[in-house]
PDB file of C-alpha atoms in Angstrom:
ATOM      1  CA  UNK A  25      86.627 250.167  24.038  1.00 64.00           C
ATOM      2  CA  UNK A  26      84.634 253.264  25.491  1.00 85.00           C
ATOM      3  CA  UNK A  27      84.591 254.204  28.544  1.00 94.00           C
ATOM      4  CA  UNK A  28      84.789 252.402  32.119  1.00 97.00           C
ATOM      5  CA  UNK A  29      83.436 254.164  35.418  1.00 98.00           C
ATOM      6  CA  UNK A  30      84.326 252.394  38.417  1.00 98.00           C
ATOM      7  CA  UNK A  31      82.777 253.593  42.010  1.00 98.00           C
ATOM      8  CA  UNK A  32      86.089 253.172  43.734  1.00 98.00           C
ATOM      9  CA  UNK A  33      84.791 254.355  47.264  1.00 98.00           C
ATOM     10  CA  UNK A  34      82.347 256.673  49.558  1.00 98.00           C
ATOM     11  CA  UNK A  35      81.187 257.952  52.592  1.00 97.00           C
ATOM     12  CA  UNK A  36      80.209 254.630  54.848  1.00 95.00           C
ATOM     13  CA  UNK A  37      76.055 255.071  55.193  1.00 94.00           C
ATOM     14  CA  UNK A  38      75.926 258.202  52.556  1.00 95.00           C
ATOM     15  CA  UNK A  39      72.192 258.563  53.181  1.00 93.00           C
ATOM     16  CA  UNK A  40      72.313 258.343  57.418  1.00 93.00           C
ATOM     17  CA  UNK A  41      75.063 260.482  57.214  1.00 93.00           C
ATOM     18  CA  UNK A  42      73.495 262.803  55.302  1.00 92.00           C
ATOM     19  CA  UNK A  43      70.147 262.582  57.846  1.00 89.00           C
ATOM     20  CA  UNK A  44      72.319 263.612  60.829  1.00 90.00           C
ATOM     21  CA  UNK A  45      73.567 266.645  59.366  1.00 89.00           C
ATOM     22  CA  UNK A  46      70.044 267.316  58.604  1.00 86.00           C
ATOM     23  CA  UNK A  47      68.891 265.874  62.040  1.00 84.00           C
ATOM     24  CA  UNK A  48      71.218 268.564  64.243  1.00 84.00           C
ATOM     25  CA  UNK A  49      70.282 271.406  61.897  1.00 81.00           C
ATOM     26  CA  UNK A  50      66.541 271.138  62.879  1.00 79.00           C
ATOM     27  CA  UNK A  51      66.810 269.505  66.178  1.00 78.00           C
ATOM     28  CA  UNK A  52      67.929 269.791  69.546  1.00 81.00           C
ATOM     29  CA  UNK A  53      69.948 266.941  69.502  1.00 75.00           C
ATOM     30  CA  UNK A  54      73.329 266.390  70.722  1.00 84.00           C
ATOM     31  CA  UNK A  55      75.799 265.586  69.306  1.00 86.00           C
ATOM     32  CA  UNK A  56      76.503 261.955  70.621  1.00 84.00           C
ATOM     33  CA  UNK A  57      72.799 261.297  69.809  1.00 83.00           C
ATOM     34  CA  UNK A  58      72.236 262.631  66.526  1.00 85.00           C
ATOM     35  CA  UNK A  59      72.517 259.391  64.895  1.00 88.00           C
ATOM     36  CA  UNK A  60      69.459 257.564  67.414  1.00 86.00           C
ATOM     37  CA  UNK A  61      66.539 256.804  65.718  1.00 84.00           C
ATOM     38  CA  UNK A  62      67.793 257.177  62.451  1.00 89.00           C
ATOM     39  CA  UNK A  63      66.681 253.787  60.384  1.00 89.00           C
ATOM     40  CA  UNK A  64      65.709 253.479  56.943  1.00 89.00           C
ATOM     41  CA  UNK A  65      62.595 254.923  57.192  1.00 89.00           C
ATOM     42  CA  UNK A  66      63.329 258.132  59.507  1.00 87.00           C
ATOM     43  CA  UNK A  67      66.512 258.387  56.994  1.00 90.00           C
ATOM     44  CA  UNK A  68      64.435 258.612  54.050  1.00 88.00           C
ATOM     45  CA  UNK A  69      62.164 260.964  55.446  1.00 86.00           C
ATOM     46  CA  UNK A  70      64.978 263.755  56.277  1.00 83.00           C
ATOM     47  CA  UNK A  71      66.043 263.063  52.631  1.00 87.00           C
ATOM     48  CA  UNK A  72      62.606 264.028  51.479  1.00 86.00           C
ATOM     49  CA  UNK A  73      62.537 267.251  53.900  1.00 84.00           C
ATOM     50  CA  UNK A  74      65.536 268.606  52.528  1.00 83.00           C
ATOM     51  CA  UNK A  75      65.031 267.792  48.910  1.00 81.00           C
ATOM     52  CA  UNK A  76      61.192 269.685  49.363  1.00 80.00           C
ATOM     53  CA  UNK A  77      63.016 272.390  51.179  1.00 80.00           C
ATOM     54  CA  UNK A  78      66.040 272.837  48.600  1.00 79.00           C
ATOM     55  CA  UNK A  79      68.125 272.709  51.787  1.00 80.00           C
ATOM     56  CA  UNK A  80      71.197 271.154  50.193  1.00 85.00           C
ATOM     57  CA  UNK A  81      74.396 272.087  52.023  1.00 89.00           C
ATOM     58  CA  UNK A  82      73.735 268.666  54.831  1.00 89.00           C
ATOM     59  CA  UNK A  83      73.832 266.630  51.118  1.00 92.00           C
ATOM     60  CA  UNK A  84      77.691 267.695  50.536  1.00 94.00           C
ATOM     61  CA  UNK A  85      78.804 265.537  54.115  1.00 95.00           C
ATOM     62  CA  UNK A  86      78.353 262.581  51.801  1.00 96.00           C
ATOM     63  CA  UNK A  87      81.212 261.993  49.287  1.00 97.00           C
ATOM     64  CA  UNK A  88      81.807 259.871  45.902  1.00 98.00           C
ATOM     65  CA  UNK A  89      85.230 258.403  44.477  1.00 98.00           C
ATOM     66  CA  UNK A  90      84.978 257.262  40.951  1.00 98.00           C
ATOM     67  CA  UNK A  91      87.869 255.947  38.696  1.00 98.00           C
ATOM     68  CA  UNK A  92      87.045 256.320  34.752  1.00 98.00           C
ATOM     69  CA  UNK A  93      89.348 255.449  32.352  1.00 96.00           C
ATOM     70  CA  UNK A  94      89.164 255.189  27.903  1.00 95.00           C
ATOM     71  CA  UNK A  95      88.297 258.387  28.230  1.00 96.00           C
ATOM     72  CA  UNK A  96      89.660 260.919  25.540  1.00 96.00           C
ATOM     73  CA  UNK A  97      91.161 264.274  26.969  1.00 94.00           C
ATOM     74  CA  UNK A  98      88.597 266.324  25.101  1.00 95.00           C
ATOM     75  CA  UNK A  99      85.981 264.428  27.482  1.00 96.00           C
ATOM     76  CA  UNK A 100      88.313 265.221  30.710  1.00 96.00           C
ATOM     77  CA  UNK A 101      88.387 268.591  29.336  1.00 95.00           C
ATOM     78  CA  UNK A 102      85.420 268.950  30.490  1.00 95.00           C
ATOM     79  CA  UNK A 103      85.227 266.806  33.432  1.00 96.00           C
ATOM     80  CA  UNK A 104      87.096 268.965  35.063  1.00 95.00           C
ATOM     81  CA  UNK A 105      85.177 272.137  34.975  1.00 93.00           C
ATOM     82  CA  UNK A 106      83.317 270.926  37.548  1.00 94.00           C
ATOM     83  CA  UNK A 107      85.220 273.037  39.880  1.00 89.00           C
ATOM     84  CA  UNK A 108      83.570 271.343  43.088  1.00 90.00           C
ATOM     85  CA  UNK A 109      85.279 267.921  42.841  1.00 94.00           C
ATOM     86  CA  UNK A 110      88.976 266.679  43.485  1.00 95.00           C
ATOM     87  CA  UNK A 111      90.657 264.870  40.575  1.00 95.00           C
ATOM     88  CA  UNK A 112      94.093 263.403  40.147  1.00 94.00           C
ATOM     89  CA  UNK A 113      94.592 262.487  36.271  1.00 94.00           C
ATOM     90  CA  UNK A 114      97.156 260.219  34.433  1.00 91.00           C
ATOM     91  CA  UNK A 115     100.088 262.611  33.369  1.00 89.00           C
ATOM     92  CA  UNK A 116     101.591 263.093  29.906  1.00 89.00           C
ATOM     93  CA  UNK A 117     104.622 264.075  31.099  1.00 84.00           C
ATOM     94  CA  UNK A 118     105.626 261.300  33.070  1.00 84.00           C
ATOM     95  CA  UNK A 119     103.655 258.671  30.911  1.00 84.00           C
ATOM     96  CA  UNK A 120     105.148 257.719  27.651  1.00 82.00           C
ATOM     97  CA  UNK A 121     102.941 258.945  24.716  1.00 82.00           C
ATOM     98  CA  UNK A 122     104.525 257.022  21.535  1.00 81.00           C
ATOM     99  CA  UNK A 123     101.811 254.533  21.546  1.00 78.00           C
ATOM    100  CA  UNK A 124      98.085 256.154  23.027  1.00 85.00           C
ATOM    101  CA  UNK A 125      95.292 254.950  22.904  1.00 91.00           C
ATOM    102  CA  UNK A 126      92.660 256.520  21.494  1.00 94.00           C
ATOM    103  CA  UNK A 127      88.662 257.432  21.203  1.00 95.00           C
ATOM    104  CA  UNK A 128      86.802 257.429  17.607  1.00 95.00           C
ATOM    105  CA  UNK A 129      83.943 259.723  17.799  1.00 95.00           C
ATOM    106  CA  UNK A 130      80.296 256.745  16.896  1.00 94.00           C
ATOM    107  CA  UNK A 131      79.922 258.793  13.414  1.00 95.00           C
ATOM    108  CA  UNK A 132      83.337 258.700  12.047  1.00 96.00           C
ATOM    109  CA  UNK A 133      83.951 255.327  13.388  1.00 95.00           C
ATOM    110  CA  UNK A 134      80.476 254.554  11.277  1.00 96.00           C
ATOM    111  CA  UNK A 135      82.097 255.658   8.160  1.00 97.00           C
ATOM    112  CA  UNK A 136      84.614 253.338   6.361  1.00 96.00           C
ATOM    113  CA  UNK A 137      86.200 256.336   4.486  1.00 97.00           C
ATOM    114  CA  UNK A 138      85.888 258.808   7.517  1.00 97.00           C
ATOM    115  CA  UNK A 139      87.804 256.093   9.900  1.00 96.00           C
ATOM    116  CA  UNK A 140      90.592 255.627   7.670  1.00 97.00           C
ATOM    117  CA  UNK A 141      91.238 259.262   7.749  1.00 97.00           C
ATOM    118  CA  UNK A 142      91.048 260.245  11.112  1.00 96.00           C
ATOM    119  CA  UNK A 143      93.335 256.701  12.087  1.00 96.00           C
ATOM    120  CA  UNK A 144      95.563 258.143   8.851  1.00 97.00           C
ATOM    121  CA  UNK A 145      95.918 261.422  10.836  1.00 96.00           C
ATOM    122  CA  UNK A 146      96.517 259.487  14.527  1.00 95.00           C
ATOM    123  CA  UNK A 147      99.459 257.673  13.461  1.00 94.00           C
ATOM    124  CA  UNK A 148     101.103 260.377  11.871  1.00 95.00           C
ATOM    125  CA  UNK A 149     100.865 262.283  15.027  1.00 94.00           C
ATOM    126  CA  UNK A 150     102.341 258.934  16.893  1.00 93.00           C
ATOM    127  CA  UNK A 151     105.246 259.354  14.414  1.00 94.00           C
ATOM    128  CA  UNK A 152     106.007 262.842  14.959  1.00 95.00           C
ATOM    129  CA  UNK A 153     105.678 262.458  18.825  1.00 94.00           C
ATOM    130  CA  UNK A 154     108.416 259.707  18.601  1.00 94.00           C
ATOM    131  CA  UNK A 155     110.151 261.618  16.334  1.00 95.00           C
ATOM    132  CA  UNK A 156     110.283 265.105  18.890  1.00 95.00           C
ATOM    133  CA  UNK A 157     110.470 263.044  21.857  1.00 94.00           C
ATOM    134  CA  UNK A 158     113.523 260.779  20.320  1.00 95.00           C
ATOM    135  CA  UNK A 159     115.134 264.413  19.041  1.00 96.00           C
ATOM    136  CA  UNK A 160     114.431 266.377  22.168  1.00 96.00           C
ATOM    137  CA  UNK A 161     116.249 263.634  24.457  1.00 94.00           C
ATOM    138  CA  UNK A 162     118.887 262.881  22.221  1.00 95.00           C
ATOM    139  CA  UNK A 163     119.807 266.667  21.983  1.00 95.00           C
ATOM    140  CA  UNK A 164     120.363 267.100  25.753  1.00 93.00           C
ATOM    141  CA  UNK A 165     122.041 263.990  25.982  1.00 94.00           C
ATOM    142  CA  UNK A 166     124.831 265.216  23.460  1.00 93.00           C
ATOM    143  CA  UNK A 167     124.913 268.633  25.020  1.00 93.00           C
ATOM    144  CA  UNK A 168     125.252 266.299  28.360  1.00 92.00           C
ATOM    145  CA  UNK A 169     128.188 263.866  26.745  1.00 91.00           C
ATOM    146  CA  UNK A 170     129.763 267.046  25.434  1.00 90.00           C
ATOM    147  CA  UNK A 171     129.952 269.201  28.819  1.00 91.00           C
ATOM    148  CA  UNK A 172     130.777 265.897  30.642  1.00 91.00           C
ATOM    149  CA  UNK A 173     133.098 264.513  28.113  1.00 89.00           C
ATOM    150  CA  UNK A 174     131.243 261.104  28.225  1.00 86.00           C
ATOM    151  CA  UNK A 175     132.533 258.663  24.961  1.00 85.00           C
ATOM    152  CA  UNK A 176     129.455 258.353  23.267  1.00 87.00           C
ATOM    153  CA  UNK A 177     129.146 258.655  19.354  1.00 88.00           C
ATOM    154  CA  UNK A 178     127.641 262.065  19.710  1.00 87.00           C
ATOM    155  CA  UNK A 179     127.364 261.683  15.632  1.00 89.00           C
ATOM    156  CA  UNK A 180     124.939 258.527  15.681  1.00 93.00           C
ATOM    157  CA  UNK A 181     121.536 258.568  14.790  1.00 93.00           C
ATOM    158  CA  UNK A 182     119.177 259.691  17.445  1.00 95.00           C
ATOM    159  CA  UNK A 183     117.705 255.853  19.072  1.00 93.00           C
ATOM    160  CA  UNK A 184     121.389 255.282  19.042  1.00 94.00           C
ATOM    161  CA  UNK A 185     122.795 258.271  20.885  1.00 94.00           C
ATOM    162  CA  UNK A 186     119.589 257.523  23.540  1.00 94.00           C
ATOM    163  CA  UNK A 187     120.450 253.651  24.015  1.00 93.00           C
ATOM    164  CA  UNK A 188     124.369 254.446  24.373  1.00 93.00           C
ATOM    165  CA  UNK A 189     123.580 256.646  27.421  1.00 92.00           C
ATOM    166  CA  UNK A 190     120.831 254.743  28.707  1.00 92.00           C
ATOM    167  CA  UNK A 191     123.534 251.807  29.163  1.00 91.00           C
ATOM    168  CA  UNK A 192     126.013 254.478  30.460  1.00 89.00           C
ATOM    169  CA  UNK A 193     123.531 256.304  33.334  1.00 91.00           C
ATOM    170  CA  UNK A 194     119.857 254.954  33.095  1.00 92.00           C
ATOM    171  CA  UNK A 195     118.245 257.509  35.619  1.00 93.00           C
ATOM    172  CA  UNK A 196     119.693 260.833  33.739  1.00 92.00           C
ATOM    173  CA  UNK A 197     118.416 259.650  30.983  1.00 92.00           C
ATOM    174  CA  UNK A 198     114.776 258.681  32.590  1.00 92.00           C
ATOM    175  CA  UNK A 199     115.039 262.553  33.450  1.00 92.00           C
ATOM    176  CA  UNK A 200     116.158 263.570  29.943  1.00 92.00           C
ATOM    177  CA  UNK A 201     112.834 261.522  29.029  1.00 92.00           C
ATOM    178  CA  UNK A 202     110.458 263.235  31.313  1.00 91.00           C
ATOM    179  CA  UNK A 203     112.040 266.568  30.146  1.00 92.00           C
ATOM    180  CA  UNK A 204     111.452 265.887  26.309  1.00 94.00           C
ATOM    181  CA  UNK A 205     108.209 264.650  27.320  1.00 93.00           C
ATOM    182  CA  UNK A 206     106.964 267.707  28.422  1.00 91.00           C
ATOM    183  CA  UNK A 207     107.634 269.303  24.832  1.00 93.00           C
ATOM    184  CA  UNK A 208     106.634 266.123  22.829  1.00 94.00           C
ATOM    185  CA  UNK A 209     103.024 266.289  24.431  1.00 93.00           C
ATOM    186  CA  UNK A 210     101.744 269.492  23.079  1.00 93.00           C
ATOM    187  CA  UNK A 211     100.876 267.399  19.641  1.00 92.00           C
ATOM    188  CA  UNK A 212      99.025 264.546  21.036  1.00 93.00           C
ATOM    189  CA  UNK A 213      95.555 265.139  20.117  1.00 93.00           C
ATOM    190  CA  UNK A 214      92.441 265.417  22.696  1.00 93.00           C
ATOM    191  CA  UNK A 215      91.290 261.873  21.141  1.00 95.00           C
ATOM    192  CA  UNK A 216      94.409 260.527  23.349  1.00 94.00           C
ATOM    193  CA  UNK A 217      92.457 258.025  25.952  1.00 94.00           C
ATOM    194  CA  UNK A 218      93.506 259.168  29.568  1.00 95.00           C
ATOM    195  CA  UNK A 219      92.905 257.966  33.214  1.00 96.00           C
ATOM    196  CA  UNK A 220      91.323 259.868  36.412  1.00 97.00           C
ATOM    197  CA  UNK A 221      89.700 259.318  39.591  1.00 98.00           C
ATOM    198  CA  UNK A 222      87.560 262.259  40.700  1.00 98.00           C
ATOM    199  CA  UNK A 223      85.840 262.663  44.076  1.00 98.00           C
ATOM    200  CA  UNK A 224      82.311 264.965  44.513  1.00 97.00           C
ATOM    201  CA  UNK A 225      80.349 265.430  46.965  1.00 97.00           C
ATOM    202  CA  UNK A 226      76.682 264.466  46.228  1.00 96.00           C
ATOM    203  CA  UNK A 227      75.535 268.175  45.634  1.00 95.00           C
ATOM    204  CA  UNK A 228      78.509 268.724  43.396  1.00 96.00           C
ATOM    205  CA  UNK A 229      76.970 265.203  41.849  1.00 97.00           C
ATOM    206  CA  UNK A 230      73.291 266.430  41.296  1.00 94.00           C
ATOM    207  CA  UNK A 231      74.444 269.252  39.678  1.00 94.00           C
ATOM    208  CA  UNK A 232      77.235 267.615  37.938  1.00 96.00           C
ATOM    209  CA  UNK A 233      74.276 264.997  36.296  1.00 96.00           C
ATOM    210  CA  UNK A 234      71.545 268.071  35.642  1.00 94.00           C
ATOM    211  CA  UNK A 235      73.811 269.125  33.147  1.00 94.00           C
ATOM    212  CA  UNK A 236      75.773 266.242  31.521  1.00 96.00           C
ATOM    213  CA  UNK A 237      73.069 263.627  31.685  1.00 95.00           C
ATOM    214  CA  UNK A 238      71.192 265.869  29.321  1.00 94.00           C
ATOM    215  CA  UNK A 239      70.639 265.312  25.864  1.00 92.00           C
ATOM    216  CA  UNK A 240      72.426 268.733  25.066  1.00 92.00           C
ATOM    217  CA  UNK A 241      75.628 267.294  27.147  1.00 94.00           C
ATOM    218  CA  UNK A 242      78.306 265.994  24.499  1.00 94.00           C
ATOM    219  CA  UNK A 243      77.936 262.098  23.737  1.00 96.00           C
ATOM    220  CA  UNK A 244      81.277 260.807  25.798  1.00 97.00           C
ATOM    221  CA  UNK A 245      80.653 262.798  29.039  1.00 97.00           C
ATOM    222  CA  UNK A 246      76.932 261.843  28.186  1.00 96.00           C
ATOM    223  CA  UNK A 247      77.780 258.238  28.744  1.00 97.00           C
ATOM    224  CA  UNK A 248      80.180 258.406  31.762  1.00 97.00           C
ATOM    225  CA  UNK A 249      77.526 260.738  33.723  1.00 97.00           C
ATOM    226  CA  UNK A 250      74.983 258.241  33.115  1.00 97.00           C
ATOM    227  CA  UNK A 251      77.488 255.406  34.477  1.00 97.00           C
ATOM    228  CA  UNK A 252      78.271 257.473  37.320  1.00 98.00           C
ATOM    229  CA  UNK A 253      74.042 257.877  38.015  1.00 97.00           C
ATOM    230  CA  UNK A 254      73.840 254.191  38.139  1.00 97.00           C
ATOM    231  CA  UNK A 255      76.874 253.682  40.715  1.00 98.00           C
ATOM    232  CA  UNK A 256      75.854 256.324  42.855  1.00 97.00           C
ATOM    233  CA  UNK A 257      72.176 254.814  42.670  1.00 96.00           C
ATOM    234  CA  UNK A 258      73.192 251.590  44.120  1.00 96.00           C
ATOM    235  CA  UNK A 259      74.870 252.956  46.833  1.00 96.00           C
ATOM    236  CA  UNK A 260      72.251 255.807  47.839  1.00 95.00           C
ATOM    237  CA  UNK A 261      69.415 255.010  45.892  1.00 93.00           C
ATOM    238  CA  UNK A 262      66.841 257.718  48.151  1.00 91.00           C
ATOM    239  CA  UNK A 263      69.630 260.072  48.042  1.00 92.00           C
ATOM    240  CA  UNK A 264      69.902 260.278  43.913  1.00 94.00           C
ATOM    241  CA  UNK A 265      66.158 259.333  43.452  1.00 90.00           C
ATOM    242  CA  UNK A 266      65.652 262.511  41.552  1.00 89.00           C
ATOM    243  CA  UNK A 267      69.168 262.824  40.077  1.00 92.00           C
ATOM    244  CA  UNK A 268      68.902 263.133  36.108  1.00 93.00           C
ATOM    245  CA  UNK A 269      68.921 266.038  33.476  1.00 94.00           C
ATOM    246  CA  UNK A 270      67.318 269.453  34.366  1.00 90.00           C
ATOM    247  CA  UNK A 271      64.119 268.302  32.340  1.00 91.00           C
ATOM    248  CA  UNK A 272      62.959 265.026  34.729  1.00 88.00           C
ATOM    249  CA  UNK A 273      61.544 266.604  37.774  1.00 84.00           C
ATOM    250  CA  UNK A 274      60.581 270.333  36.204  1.00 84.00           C
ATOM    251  CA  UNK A 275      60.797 271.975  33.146  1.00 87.00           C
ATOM    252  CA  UNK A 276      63.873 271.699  30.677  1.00 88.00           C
ATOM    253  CA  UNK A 277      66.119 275.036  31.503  1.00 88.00           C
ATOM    254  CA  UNK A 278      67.642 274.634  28.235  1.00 88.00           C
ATOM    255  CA  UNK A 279      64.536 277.223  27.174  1.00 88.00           C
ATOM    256  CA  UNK A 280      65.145 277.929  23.356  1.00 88.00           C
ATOM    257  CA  UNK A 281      68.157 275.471  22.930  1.00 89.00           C
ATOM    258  CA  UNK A 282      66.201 272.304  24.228  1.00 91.00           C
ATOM    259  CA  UNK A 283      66.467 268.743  23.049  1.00 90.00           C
ATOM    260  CA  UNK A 284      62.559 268.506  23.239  1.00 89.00           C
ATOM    261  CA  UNK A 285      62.662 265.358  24.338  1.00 90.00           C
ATOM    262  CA  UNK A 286      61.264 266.245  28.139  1.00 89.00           C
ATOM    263  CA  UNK A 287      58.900 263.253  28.212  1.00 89.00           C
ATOM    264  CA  UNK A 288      61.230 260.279  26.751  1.00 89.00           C
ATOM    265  CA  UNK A 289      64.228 261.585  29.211  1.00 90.00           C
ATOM    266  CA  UNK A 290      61.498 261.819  31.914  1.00 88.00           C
ATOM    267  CA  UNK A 291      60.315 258.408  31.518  1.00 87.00           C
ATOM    268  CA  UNK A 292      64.164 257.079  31.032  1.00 88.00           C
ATOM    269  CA  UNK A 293      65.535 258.681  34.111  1.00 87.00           C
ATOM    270  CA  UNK A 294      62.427 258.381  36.560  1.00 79.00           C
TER     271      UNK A 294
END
């Protein structure tokens, strides 16, 4: 499936916005008239002050919401080191894992023999997830029955004892779920697909796209940076004119570790 970026929301007029932070920090302007004067044109030329400048603290008052999701958790792994951002991700605990979804890496999905081992391997982690999560629940539920002295066939097989107390008291055992959930998870592999919506500011963005736009970036973060570039583009294209890999505007500062692809990223990004 791969991955889906949506641009769920932002800061109304990013690029004004961003001019009238610039606009009181070199100006005698008020307050109430920091926004006169500001059309496309004056706009733009702020933006080009500050980015000539490397002022960049009046670019965080503009602010980007994204929603991505068929993403695996090795990929939101690292999403999330990008410490300057606020996400909010699909949880594990509360979400039932017997049946994920998951992400095949382009070169083992390109191999017939390689695919059938690593979906060999998936689905015998689904099993044993079912199989810990169905144990785990079923456990507490007859320590529950016993303490309580509830008539359930403590003896039955494990689905059993969990659909005999589900009929008996169906929110004990949602919690009894959520509880062997949290013990279940810690097999599920980092090719499990996941949901998030992240929010960054647009100098947490320029960073966040000098490094995982690059060629050097891992190939699923790779591809929902370069989805995020285009979003953020359409909305504020003077703002993210220059937003790309390290290499586009100056030299790579990969140094000894570099792609060496400078002038094909250069020519893809500008």
């Amino acid at each position: 499936m791969g991955a889906k970026v949506t641009l769920l929301a932002y800061t109304p007029s990013p690029e004004q916005t961003v001019a009238m932070a610039a606009k009181l920090c070199y100006s005698k302007s008020d307050i109430s008239a920091v926004r006169e004067g500001l059309d496309e044109e004056k706009t733009a030329s702020f933006l080009d002050m500050l980015s000539s400048l490397g002022h960049q603290s009046p670019i965080e008052h503009a602010s980007f919401t994204f929603g991505i999701e068929g993403i695996s958790r090795a990929c939101s792994h690292q999403l999330v080191r990008h410490r300057i951002a606020s996400y909010s991700q699909q949880s594990q605990r509360y979400v039932d894992g017997t049946s994920f979804e998951f992400v095949t890496p382009p070169k083992i999905e390109q191999s017939p023999e390689l695919s059938k081992l690593y979906n060999a391997a998936l689905e015998t982690e689904m099993k044993a997830y079912e199989e810990l999560r169905d144990g785990l629940m079923a456990a507490n539920i007859r320590q529950y029955a016993k303490d309580n002295g509830l008539a359930i066939d403590t003896d039955a097989d494990d689905k059993k004892v969990i659909e005999s107390f589900k009929a008996l008291d169906k929110a004990k055992c949602s919690a009894f779920e959520k509880t062997a959930n949290e013990d279940a998870r810690f097999i599920l592999p980092n090719a499990c697909t996941t949901k998030i919506i992240c929010t960054f500011n647009a100098r947490s963005l320029l960073n966040f796209f000098e490094h995982r736009c690059c060629n050097r970036a891992q190939w699923e973060i790779r591809d929902v940076a370069q989805q995020m570039l285009l979003l953020v583009k359409e909305a504020a294209p003077h703002l993210f004119s220059k937003a790309g890999p390290g290499c586009v505007w100056g030299n790579c500062p990969e140094g000894r570790m570099s792609c060496g692809r400078a002038a094909e990223m250069r020519k893809k990004f500008r």
